[in-house]
Amino acid sequence: MVDACSETILSIHDLAKVYSVGRGRSTVEKTAVTGLSFRLQEGSSLGIVGESGAGKSTVARLLLGLEVPTRGYVEVAGSRVTSQNRKEQRLRGRQIQMVFQDPHASLDRRQEVGDAVDEVLRLHFDLSRDERRRRITGLFESVGLGERHMKALPRELSGGQCQRAAIVRALAVEPKILVLDEPVAALDVSIQAQILNLLDEIRRERNVSYIVISHDLGVIRHSTEEIIVMRSGKVVESGGTVEVIDQPKDEYTQALLAAVPRPGWNPGWSRGTNHERSPFGRFPTVGPVSESETNS
């Protein structure tokens, strides 16, 4: 999907974030991310996986400018992002947008979703009211929504419809990069494939680059070409998504994959049986698939 000659749209150089926790003499430093470096090509998709507390969300906040790195820097389209003034933050918003896990929580519950998109356009573009209206209508139509959805409050939309509206809001500024934080985790299984297919279509048509943060390795495999595996703020393995998932080299990556329920998984592990130890706790042993299970 990605042209071999594509330009680098995002470069992360030795990024680190250290928080001070506590007060006075009891203050301690907690490292959330350290030594993170990677590149994202124009039109490509990178997955970031790891258990809770691995540093994935901190990486997203650093990319969006919601956190200031302790060390290292971010380059977007060859320009280093350093300043945190309002002008710089607005520019960052034009370049990188985020789609959150819970679409109902990410949208103002008191505001019609069409008005939420209009607010974004008024902030970033000098357009007339009619021009904004046409652009909003076109954006909603591009994700399979109509005028009645534009006039709805978030609570009046289904989870899938609300996530589509959230995607519209992110696309409204024509960003170069979308950060997708568990983009389908809050949706019914029947809707997840629709949203993933929609995101694939958007990436092809708009040549936008994705960073997909997810614990769901199925989503990562479907949506990304490259993958980064994080543990305790550090990258423990990286490479092509299919290669890393099919032939993981690091023990932690192997443990993550082993923790994914498969045919033959016995729920009895939670009662203290049929389990092994992983670097981060217990996970079910994957047994062979019996003939009865295959045919059921």
PDB file of C-alpha atoms in Angstrom:
ATOM      1  CA  MET A   1       0.000   0.000   0.000  1.00  0.00           C
ATOM      2  CA  VAL A   2       2.905   2.369   0.756  1.00  0.00           C
ATOM      3  CA  ASP A   3       5.100   3.625  -2.080  1.00  0.00           C
ATOM      4  CA  ALA A   4       8.769   2.753  -1.530  1.00  0.00           C
ATOM      5  CA  CYS A   5       9.603   6.343  -2.474  1.00  0.00           C
ATOM      6  CA  SER A   6       7.230   7.868   0.090  1.00  0.00           C
ATOM      7  CA  GLU A   7       8.657  10.687   2.171  1.00  0.00           C
ATOM      8  CA  THR A   8       9.074  10.519   5.930  1.00  0.00           C
ATOM      9  CA  ILE A   9       6.160  12.409   7.464  1.00  0.00           C
ATOM     10  CA  LEU A  10       7.029  11.881  11.146  1.00  0.00           C
ATOM     11  CA  SER A  11      10.367  11.360  12.898  1.00  0.00           C
ATOM     12  CA  ILE A  12      10.758  10.659  16.604  1.00  0.00           C
ATOM     13  CA  HIS A  13      14.274  11.159  17.982  1.00  0.00           C
ATOM     14  CA  ASP A  14      15.288   9.659  21.367  1.00  0.00           C
ATOM     15  CA  LEU A  15      12.009  10.740  22.940  1.00  0.00           C
ATOM     16  CA  ALA A  16      11.686  10.485  26.727  1.00  0.00           C
ATOM     17  CA  LYS A  17       9.160  11.588  29.339  1.00  0.00           C
ATOM     18  CA  VAL A  18       9.880  11.558  33.062  1.00  0.00           C
ATOM     19  CA  TYR A  19       7.272  12.595  35.631  1.00  0.00           C
ATOM     20  CA  SER A  20       7.908  13.809  39.158  1.00  0.00           C
ATOM     21  CA  VAL A  21       5.548  12.026  41.535  1.00  0.00           C
ATOM     22  CA  GLY A  22       4.932  13.174  45.107  1.00  0.00           C
ATOM     23  CA  ARG A  23       6.033  16.264  47.013  1.00  0.00           C
ATOM     24  CA  GLY A  24       9.076  17.512  48.873  1.00  0.00           C
ATOM     25  CA  ARG A  25      11.493  14.841  50.023  1.00  0.00           C
ATOM     26  CA  SER A  26       9.092  12.102  48.986  1.00  0.00           C
ATOM     27  CA  THR A  27       9.243  13.172  45.317  1.00  0.00           C
ATOM     28  CA  VAL A  28      10.352  10.395  43.015  1.00  0.00           C
ATOM     29  CA  GLU A  29      10.828  10.302  39.266  1.00  0.00           C
ATOM     30  CA  LYS A  30       8.801   7.935  37.127  1.00  0.00           C
ATOM     31  CA  THR A  31       9.928   7.218  33.588  1.00  0.00           C
ATOM     32  CA  ALA A  32       6.931   6.792  31.278  1.00  0.00           C
ATOM     33  CA  VAL A  33       8.844   6.686  27.974  1.00  0.00           C
ATOM     34  CA  THR A  34      12.550   6.518  27.254  1.00  0.00           C
ATOM     35  CA  GLY A  35      14.762   6.168  24.189  1.00  0.00           C
ATOM     36  CA  LEU A  36      11.910   6.096  21.692  1.00  0.00           C
ATOM     37  CA  SER A  37      12.909   6.612  18.056  1.00  0.00           C
ATOM     38  CA  PHE A  38      11.028   5.721  14.888  1.00  0.00           C
ATOM     39  CA  ARG A  39       9.975   7.057  11.497  1.00  0.00           C
ATOM     40  CA  LEU A  40       6.571   7.062   9.836  1.00  0.00           C
ATOM     41  CA  GLN A  41       6.322   7.205   6.061  1.00  0.00           C
ATOM     42  CA  GLU A  42       3.691   9.202   4.235  1.00  0.00           C
ATOM     43  CA  GLY A  43       0.580   7.057   3.774  1.00  0.00           C
ATOM     44  CA  SER A  44       1.870   4.254   6.020  1.00  0.00           C
ATOM     45  CA  SER A  45       0.505   2.821   9.253  1.00  0.00           C
ATOM     46  CA  LEU A  46       2.417   1.973  12.443  1.00  0.00           C
ATOM     47  CA  GLY A  47       1.046  -0.050  15.344  1.00  0.00           C
ATOM     48  CA  ILE A  48       2.056   0.470  18.980  1.00  0.00           C
ATOM     49  CA  VAL A  49       1.229  -2.389  21.361  1.00  0.00           C
ATOM     50  CA  GLY A  50       1.961  -3.260  24.961  1.00  0.00           C
ATOM     51  CA  GLU A  51       0.236  -3.912  28.255  1.00  0.00           C
ATOM     52  CA  SER A  52      -1.359  -1.189  30.351  1.00  0.00           C
ATOM     53  CA  GLY A  53       1.376   1.115  31.664  1.00  0.00           C
ATOM     54  CA  ALA A  54       3.743   0.369  28.783  1.00  0.00           C
ATOM     55  CA  GLY A  55       3.822   4.046  27.745  1.00  0.00           C
ATOM     56  CA  LYS A  56       1.533   3.930  24.707  1.00  0.00           C
ATOM     57  CA  SER A  57      -0.791   6.732  25.820  1.00  0.00           C
ATOM     58  CA  THR A  58       2.157   8.906  26.848  1.00  0.00           C
ATOM     59  CA  VAL A  59       3.568   8.552  23.330  1.00  0.00           C
ATOM     60  CA  ALA A  60       0.245   9.732  21.902  1.00  0.00           C
ATOM     61  CA  ARG A  61       0.166  12.743  24.225  1.00  0.00           C
ATOM     62  CA  LEU A  62       3.734  13.663  23.270  1.00  0.00           C
ATOM     63  CA  LEU A  63       2.879  13.476  19.566  1.00  0.00           C
ATOM     64  CA  LEU A  64      -0.184  15.667  20.043  1.00  0.00           C
ATOM     65  CA  GLY A  65       1.740  18.232  22.067  1.00  0.00           C
ATOM     66  CA  LEU A  66      -0.298  17.584  25.210  1.00  0.00           C
ATOM     67  CA  GLU A  67       2.940  16.722  27.017  1.00  0.00           C
ATOM     68  CA  VAL A  68       6.400  18.280  26.702  1.00  0.00           C
ATOM     69  CA  PRO A  69       9.186  15.703  26.279  1.00  0.00           C
ATOM     70  CA  THR A  70      11.897  15.522  28.929  1.00  0.00           C
ATOM     71  CA  ARG A  71      14.368  14.624  26.209  1.00  0.00           C
ATOM     72  CA  GLY A  72      14.307  14.239  22.451  1.00  0.00           C
ATOM     73  CA  TYR A  73      12.116  15.867  19.848  1.00  0.00           C
ATOM     74  CA  VAL A  74       9.425  15.341  17.212  1.00  0.00           C
ATOM     75  CA  GLU A  75       9.702  16.283  13.536  1.00  0.00           C
ATOM     76  CA  VAL A  76       6.630  16.551  11.308  1.00  0.00           C
ATOM     77  CA  ALA A  77       7.243  16.871   7.552  1.00  0.00           C
ATOM     78  CA  GLY A  78      10.882  17.744   8.252  1.00  0.00           C
ATOM     79  CA  SER A  79      10.145  20.543  10.751  1.00  0.00           C
ATOM     80  CA  ARG A  80      11.065  20.143  14.390  1.00  0.00           C
ATOM     81  CA  VAL A  81       8.226  20.816  16.810  1.00  0.00           C
ATOM     82  CA  THR A  82       9.591  22.654  19.827  1.00  0.00           C
ATOM     83  CA  SER A  83       7.492  25.642  20.848  1.00  0.00           C
ATOM     84  CA  GLN A  84       4.400  25.240  23.003  1.00  0.00           C
ATOM     85  CA  ASN A  85       2.803  28.611  22.265  1.00  0.00           C
ATOM     86  CA  ARG A  86      -0.729  28.849  20.910  1.00  0.00           C
ATOM     87  CA  LYS A  87       0.350  29.319  17.306  1.00  0.00           C
ATOM     88  CA  GLU A  88       2.565  26.242  17.447  1.00  0.00           C
ATOM     89  CA  GLN A  89      -0.174  24.200  19.090  1.00  0.00           C
ATOM     90  CA  ARG A  90      -2.641  25.190  16.391  1.00  0.00           C
ATOM     91  CA  LEU A  91      -0.134  24.194  13.717  1.00  0.00           C
ATOM     92  CA  ARG A  92       0.364  20.840  15.446  1.00  0.00           C
ATOM     93  CA  GLY A  93      -3.417  20.399  15.397  1.00  0.00           C
ATOM     94  CA  ARG A  94      -3.412  20.877  11.634  1.00  0.00           C
ATOM     95  CA  GLN A  95      -0.758  18.191  11.246  1.00  0.00           C
ATOM     96  CA  ILE A  96      -1.760  15.543  13.766  1.00  0.00           C
ATOM     97  CA  GLN A  97      -5.263  14.637  14.943  1.00  0.00           C
ATOM     98  CA  MET A  98      -6.513  11.889  17.251  1.00  0.00           C
ATOM     99  CA  VAL A  99      -9.462   9.517  17.229  1.00  0.00           C
ATOM    100  CA  PHE A 100     -10.195   8.346  20.765  1.00  0.00           C
ATOM    101  CA  GLN A 101     -11.406   5.004  22.073  1.00  0.00           C
ATOM    102  CA  ASP A 102     -14.782   6.201  23.364  1.00  0.00           C
ATOM    103  CA  PRO A 103     -16.479   8.369  20.717  1.00  0.00           C
ATOM    104  CA  HIS A 104     -19.319   9.431  23.017  1.00  0.00           C
ATOM    105  CA  ALA A 105     -16.844  10.719  25.592  1.00  0.00           C
ATOM    106  CA  SER A 106     -14.667  12.492  23.010  1.00  0.00           C
ATOM    107  CA  LEU A 107     -17.545  14.611  21.669  1.00  0.00           C
ATOM    108  CA  ASP A 108     -19.368  17.360  23.572  1.00  0.00           C
ATOM    109  CA  ARG A 109     -22.598  15.725  24.712  1.00  0.00           C
ATOM    110  CA  ARG A 110     -24.448  19.076  24.536  1.00  0.00           C
ATOM    111  CA  GLN A 111     -23.346  19.942  20.991  1.00  0.00           C
ATOM    112  CA  GLU A 112     -24.675  18.636  17.686  1.00  0.00           C
ATOM    113  CA  VAL A 113     -21.905  16.680  15.968  1.00  0.00           C
ATOM    114  CA  GLY A 114     -22.143  18.859  12.846  1.00  0.00           C
ATOM    115  CA  ASP A 115     -21.549  21.944  14.989  1.00  0.00           C
ATOM    116  CA  ALA A 116     -18.506  20.254  16.539  1.00  0.00           C
ATOM    117  CA  VAL A 117     -16.987  19.901  13.065  1.00  0.00           C
ATOM    118  CA  ASP A 118     -17.965  23.465  12.162  1.00  0.00           C
ATOM    119  CA  GLU A 119     -16.139  24.700  15.257  1.00  0.00           C
ATOM    120  CA  VAL A 120     -12.953  22.996  14.068  1.00  0.00           C
ATOM    121  CA  LEU A 121     -13.247  24.540  10.599  1.00  0.00           C
ATOM    122  CA  ARG A 122     -13.792  28.037  12.012  1.00  0.00           C
ATOM    123  CA  LEU A 123     -10.670  27.659  14.133  1.00  0.00           C
ATOM    124  CA  HIS A 124      -8.358  26.514  11.351  1.00  0.00           C
ATOM    125  CA  PHE A 125      -9.727  27.912   8.074  1.00  0.00           C
ATOM    126  CA  ASP A 126     -10.962  31.222   6.709  1.00  0.00           C
ATOM    127  CA  LEU A 127     -14.163  29.926   5.110  1.00  0.00           C
ATOM    128  CA  SER A 128     -17.602  31.397   4.709  1.00  0.00           C
ATOM    129  CA  ARG A 129     -20.567  29.786   6.426  1.00  0.00           C
ATOM    130  CA  ASP A 130     -21.747  28.243   3.136  1.00  0.00           C
ATOM    131  CA  GLU A 131     -18.258  26.914   2.374  1.00  0.00           C
ATOM    132  CA  ARG A 132     -18.043  25.315   5.803  1.00  0.00           C
ATOM    133  CA  ARG A 133     -21.495  23.817   5.359  1.00  0.00           C
ATOM    134  CA  ARG A 134     -20.567  22.230   2.033  1.00  0.00           C
ATOM    135  CA  ARG A 135     -17.345  20.849   3.431  1.00  0.00           C
ATOM    136  CA  ILE A 136     -19.082  19.404   6.485  1.00  0.00           C
ATOM    137  CA  THR A 137     -21.770  17.774   4.363  1.00  0.00           C
ATOM    138  CA  GLY A 138     -19.139  16.235   2.092  1.00  0.00           C
ATOM    139  CA  LEU A 139     -17.146  14.906   5.033  1.00  0.00           C
ATOM    140  CA  PHE A 140     -20.177  13.288   6.639  1.00  0.00           C
ATOM    141  CA  GLU A 141     -21.203  11.740   3.325  1.00  0.00           C
ATOM    142  CA  SER A 142     -17.685  10.344   2.879  1.00  0.00           C
ATOM    143  CA  VAL A 143     -18.116   8.229   6.036  1.00  0.00           C
ATOM    144  CA  GLY A 144     -21.667   7.142   5.252  1.00  0.00           C
ATOM    145  CA  LEU A 145     -23.552   9.690   7.378  1.00  0.00           C
ATOM    146  CA  GLY A 146     -26.222  12.181   6.306  1.00  0.00           C
ATOM    147  CA  GLU A 147     -27.752  15.471   7.369  1.00  0.00           C
ATOM    148  CA  ARG A 148     -29.861  13.942  10.129  1.00  0.00           C
ATOM    149  CA  HIS A 149     -26.672  12.637  11.741  1.00  0.00           C
ATOM    150  CA  MET A 150     -25.085  16.078  11.503  1.00  0.00           C
ATOM    151  CA  LYS A 151     -27.948  17.520  13.552  1.00  0.00           C
ATOM    152  CA  ALA A 152     -27.830  14.810  16.207  1.00  0.00           C
ATOM    153  CA  LEU A 153     -26.337  14.942  19.683  1.00  0.00           C
ATOM    154  CA  PRO A 154     -23.758  12.231  20.439  1.00  0.00           C
ATOM    155  CA  ARG A 155     -26.209  10.325  22.662  1.00  0.00           C
ATOM    156  CA  GLU A 156     -28.642  10.104  19.741  1.00  0.00           C
ATOM    157  CA  LEU A 157     -26.132   8.183  17.636  1.00  0.00           C
ATOM    158  CA  SER A 158     -25.061   4.559  17.845  1.00  0.00           C
ATOM    159  CA  GLY A 159     -21.479   3.771  18.806  1.00  0.00           C
ATOM    160  CA  GLY A 160     -20.484   3.200  15.183  1.00  0.00           C
ATOM    161  CA  GLN A 161     -22.190   6.372  13.970  1.00  0.00           C
ATOM    162  CA  CYS A 162     -20.593   8.384  16.764  1.00  0.00           C
ATOM    163  CA  GLN A 163     -17.127   7.048  15.922  1.00  0.00           C
ATOM    164  CA  ARG A 164     -17.681   7.986  12.273  1.00  0.00           C
ATOM    165  CA  ALA A 165     -18.559  11.524  13.416  1.00  0.00           C
ATOM    166  CA  ALA A 166     -15.385  11.603  15.516  1.00  0.00           C
ATOM    167  CA  ILE A 167     -13.390  10.543  12.455  1.00  0.00           C
ATOM    168  CA  VAL A 168     -15.015  13.373  10.473  1.00  0.00           C
ATOM    169  CA  ARG A 169     -13.966  15.893  13.105  1.00  0.00           C
ATOM    170  CA  ALA A 170     -10.383  14.605  12.978  1.00  0.00           C
ATOM    171  CA  LEU A 171     -10.297  14.727   9.175  1.00  0.00           C
ATOM    172  CA  ALA A 172     -11.811  18.216   8.971  1.00  0.00           C
ATOM    173  CA  VAL A 173      -8.420  19.956   9.282  1.00  0.00           C
ATOM    174  CA  GLU A 174      -6.883  17.705   6.595  1.00  0.00           C
ATOM    175  CA  PRO A 175      -4.176  16.284   8.892  1.00  0.00           C
ATOM    176  CA  LYS A 176      -1.108  14.439   7.686  1.00  0.00           C
ATOM    177  CA  ILE A 177      -1.270  11.964  10.592  1.00  0.00           C
ATOM    178  CA  LEU A 178      -4.097  10.326  12.550  1.00  0.00           C
ATOM    179  CA  VAL A 179      -3.390   8.812  15.964  1.00  0.00           C
ATOM    180  CA  LEU A 180      -5.987   6.081  16.543  1.00  0.00           C
ATOM    181  CA  ASP A 181      -6.219   5.137  20.230  1.00  0.00           C
ATOM    182  CA  GLU A 182      -8.100   1.822  20.471  1.00  0.00           C
ATOM    183  CA  PRO A 183     -10.396   3.050  17.673  1.00  0.00           C
ATOM    184  CA  VAL A 184     -12.825   0.103  17.787  1.00  0.00           C
ATOM    185  CA  ALA A 185     -12.452  -1.218  21.343  1.00  0.00           C
ATOM    186  CA  ALA A 186     -15.653   0.487  22.542  1.00  0.00           C
ATOM    187  CA  LEU A 187     -17.737  -0.770  19.614  1.00  0.00           C
ATOM    188  CA  ASP A 188     -19.786  -3.908  19.095  1.00  0.00           C
ATOM    189  CA  VAL A 189     -17.919  -6.648  17.273  1.00  0.00           C
ATOM    190  CA  SER A 190     -20.381  -6.396  14.390  1.00  0.00           C
ATOM    191  CA  ILE A 191     -19.428  -2.716  13.887  1.00  0.00           C
ATOM    192  CA  GLN A 192     -15.664  -3.007  14.366  1.00  0.00           C
ATOM    193  CA  ALA A 193     -14.977  -4.388  10.886  1.00  0.00           C
ATOM    194  CA  GLN A 194     -17.010  -1.573   9.305  1.00  0.00           C
ATOM    195  CA  ILE A 195     -14.939   1.098  11.049  1.00  0.00           C
ATOM    196  CA  LEU A 196     -11.646  -0.643  10.243  1.00  0.00           C
ATOM    197  CA  ASN A 197     -12.624  -0.918   6.574  1.00  0.00           C
ATOM    198  CA  LEU A 198     -13.636   2.748   6.587  1.00  0.00           C
ATOM    199  CA  LEU A 199     -10.248   3.721   8.036  1.00  0.00           C
ATOM    200  CA  ASP A 200      -8.488   1.653   5.357  1.00  0.00           C
ATOM    201  CA  GLU A 201     -10.480   3.440   2.665  1.00  0.00           C
ATOM    202  CA  ILE A 202      -9.701   6.867   4.127  1.00  0.00           C
ATOM    203  CA  ARG A 203      -5.976   6.084   4.232  1.00  0.00           C
ATOM    204  CA  ARG A 204      -5.948   5.026   0.592  1.00  0.00           C
ATOM    205  CA  GLU A 205      -7.956   7.994  -0.637  1.00  0.00           C
ATOM    206  CA  ARG A 206      -6.323  10.727   1.461  1.00  0.00           C
ATOM    207  CA  ASN A 207      -2.799   9.312   1.818  1.00  0.00           C
ATOM    208  CA  VAL A 208      -2.950  10.071   5.527  1.00  0.00           C
ATOM    209  CA  SER A 209      -0.564   8.208   7.866  1.00  0.00           C
ATOM    210  CA  TYR A 210      -1.799   6.263  10.902  1.00  0.00           C
ATOM    211  CA  ILE A 211      -0.396   5.475  14.313  1.00  0.00           C
ATOM    212  CA  VAL A 212      -2.646   2.762  15.751  1.00  0.00           C
ATOM    213  CA  ILE A 213      -2.514   2.169  19.504  1.00  0.00           C
ATOM    214  CA  SER A 214      -4.258  -1.033  20.500  1.00  0.00           C
ATOM    215  CA  HIS A 215      -4.077  -4.086  22.713  1.00  0.00           C
ATOM    216  CA  ASP A 216      -5.964  -6.008  20.008  1.00  0.00           C
ATOM    217  CA  LEU A 217      -3.352  -7.720  17.857  1.00  0.00           C
ATOM    218  CA  GLY A 218      -6.039  -8.568  15.303  1.00  0.00           C
ATOM    219  CA  VAL A 219      -6.672  -4.855  14.777  1.00  0.00           C
ATOM    220  CA  ILE A 220      -2.936  -4.172  14.576  1.00  0.00           C
ATOM    221  CA  ARG A 221      -2.401  -6.949  12.037  1.00  0.00           C
ATOM    222  CA  HIS A 222      -5.276  -5.716   9.872  1.00  0.00           C
ATOM    223  CA  SER A 223      -4.441  -2.014  10.019  1.00  0.00           C
ATOM    224  CA  THR A 224      -0.654  -1.619  10.085  1.00  0.00           C
ATOM    225  CA  GLU A 225       2.510  -2.483   8.151  1.00  0.00           C
ATOM    226  CA  GLU A 226       5.004  -1.817  10.950  1.00  0.00           C
ATOM    227  CA  ILE A 227       4.769  -2.481  14.678  1.00  0.00           C
ATOM    228  CA  ILE A 228       6.455  -1.331  17.887  1.00  0.00           C
ATOM    229  CA  VAL A 229       6.145  -3.422  21.050  1.00  0.00           C
ATOM    230  CA  MET A 230       6.586  -1.428  24.266  1.00  0.00           C
ATOM    231  CA  ARG A 231       7.213  -2.507  27.824  1.00  0.00           C
ATOM    232  CA  SER A 232       7.748  -0.142  30.761  1.00  0.00           C
ATOM    233  CA  GLY A 233       8.320   2.803  28.437  1.00  0.00           C
ATOM    234  CA  LYS A 234      10.891   1.071  26.229  1.00  0.00           C
ATOM    235  CA  VAL A 235      10.703  -0.542  22.807  1.00  0.00           C
ATOM    236  CA  VAL A 236      11.497  -4.242  23.180  1.00  0.00           C
ATOM    237  CA  GLU A 237      10.794  -5.276  19.583  1.00  0.00           C
ATOM    238  CA  SER A 238       9.922  -3.641  16.271  1.00  0.00           C
ATOM    239  CA  GLY A 239       9.649  -4.509  12.619  1.00  0.00           C
ATOM    240  CA  GLY A 240       7.126  -5.565  10.007  1.00  0.00           C
ATOM    241  CA  THR A 241       3.754  -6.318  11.594  1.00  0.00           C
ATOM    242  CA  VAL A 242       3.299  -9.767  10.066  1.00  0.00           C
ATOM    243  CA  GLU A 243       6.885 -10.774  10.807  1.00  0.00           C
ATOM    244  CA  VAL A 244       6.762  -9.693  14.452  1.00  0.00           C
ATOM    245  CA  ILE A 245       3.365 -11.282  15.107  1.00  0.00           C
ATOM    246  CA  ASP A 246       4.185 -14.551  13.329  1.00  0.00           C
ATOM    247  CA  GLN A 247       7.789 -14.852  14.518  1.00  0.00           C
ATOM    248  CA  PRO A 248       8.294 -12.788  17.692  1.00  0.00           C
ATOM    249  CA  LYS A 249      11.860 -12.738  18.969  1.00  0.00           C
ATOM    250  CA  ASP A 250      11.478 -11.033  22.365  1.00  0.00           C
ATOM    251  CA  GLU A 251      10.069 -13.033  25.277  1.00  0.00           C
ATOM    252  CA  TYR A 252       7.698 -10.231  26.176  1.00  0.00           C
ATOM    253  CA  THR A 253       6.219 -10.144  22.666  1.00  0.00           C
ATOM    254  CA  GLN A 254       5.856 -13.914  22.803  1.00  0.00           C
ATOM    255  CA  ALA A 255       4.009 -13.580  26.110  1.00  0.00           C
ATOM    256  CA  LEU A 256       1.658 -10.943  24.689  1.00  0.00           C
ATOM    257  CA  LEU A 257       0.808 -13.219  21.787  1.00  0.00           C
ATOM    258  CA  ALA A 258       0.394 -16.246  24.044  1.00  0.00           C
ATOM    259  CA  ALA A 259      -2.099 -14.272  26.145  1.00  0.00           C
ATOM    260  CA  VAL A 260      -4.500 -13.943  23.197  1.00  0.00           C
ATOM    261  CA  PRO A 261      -7.358 -16.465  23.584  1.00  0.00           C
ATOM    262  CA  ARG A 262      -7.447 -18.984  20.723  1.00  0.00           C
ATOM    263  CA  PRO A 263      -9.526 -22.028  19.855  1.00  0.00           C
ATOM    264  CA  GLY A 264      -8.860 -24.547  22.616  1.00  0.00           C
ATOM    265  CA  TRP A 265      -8.538 -21.917  25.349  1.00  0.00           C
ATOM    266  CA  ASN A 266      -9.876 -23.197  28.661  1.00  0.00           C
ATOM    267  CA  PRO A 267     -11.531 -20.499  30.836  1.00  0.00           C
ATOM    268  CA  GLY A 268     -10.617 -22.671  33.850  1.00  0.00           C
ATOM    269  CA  TRP A 269      -7.231 -20.883  33.979  1.00  0.00           C
ATOM    270  CA  SER A 270      -8.866 -18.091  35.989  1.00  0.00           C
ATOM    271  CA  ARG A 271      -9.561 -20.622  38.753  1.00  0.00           C
ATOM    272  CA  GLY A 272      -5.899 -21.529  39.003  1.00  0.00           C
ATOM    273  CA  THR A 273      -5.629 -24.247  36.355  1.00  0.00           C
ATOM    274  CA  ASN A 274      -4.229 -24.455  32.852  1.00  0.00           C
ATOM    275  CA  HIS A 275      -1.927 -21.429  33.117  1.00  0.00           C
ATOM    276  CA  GLU A 276       1.685 -20.422  32.745  1.00  0.00           C
ATOM    277  CA  ARG A 277       3.672 -17.444  33.894  1.00  0.00           C
ATOM    278  CA  SER A 278       4.311 -14.487  31.616  1.00  0.00           C
ATOM    279  CA  PRO A 279       6.531 -11.460  32.313  1.00  0.00           C
ATOM    280  CA  PHE A 280       3.415  -9.526  33.330  1.00  0.00           C
ATOM    281  CA  GLY A 281       1.221 -12.138  35.027  1.00  0.00           C
ATOM    282  CA  ARG A 282      -0.766 -15.224  34.079  1.00  0.00           C
ATOM    283  CA  PHE A 283      -2.094 -16.143  30.700  1.00  0.00           C
ATOM    284  CA  PRO A 284      -4.015 -19.168  29.428  1.00  0.00           C
ATOM    285  CA  THR A 285      -2.150 -22.010  27.824  1.00  0.00           C
ATOM    286  CA  VAL A 286      -3.176 -22.460  24.207  1.00  0.00           C
ATOM    287  CA  GLY A 287      -4.009 -26.070  23.578  1.00  0.00           C
ATOM    288  CA  PRO A 288      -4.618 -27.923  20.329  1.00  0.00           C
ATOM    289  CA  VAL A 289      -7.904 -27.474  18.558  1.00  0.00           C
ATOM    290  CA  SER A 290      -9.961 -30.619  18.860  1.00  0.00           C
ATOM    291  CA  GLU A 291     -11.978 -32.027  15.988  1.00  0.00           C
ATOM    292  CA  SER A 292     -15.199 -31.378  17.893  1.00  0.00           C
ATOM    293  CA  GLU A 293     -14.295 -27.695  18.363  1.00  0.00           C
ATOM    294  CA  THR A 294     -13.355 -27.320  14.721  1.00  0.00           C
ATOM    295  CA  ASN A 295     -16.659 -28.751  13.568  1.00  0.00           C
ATOM    296  CA  SER A 296     -18.862 -27.032  16.131  1.00  0.00           C
TER     297      SER A 296
END
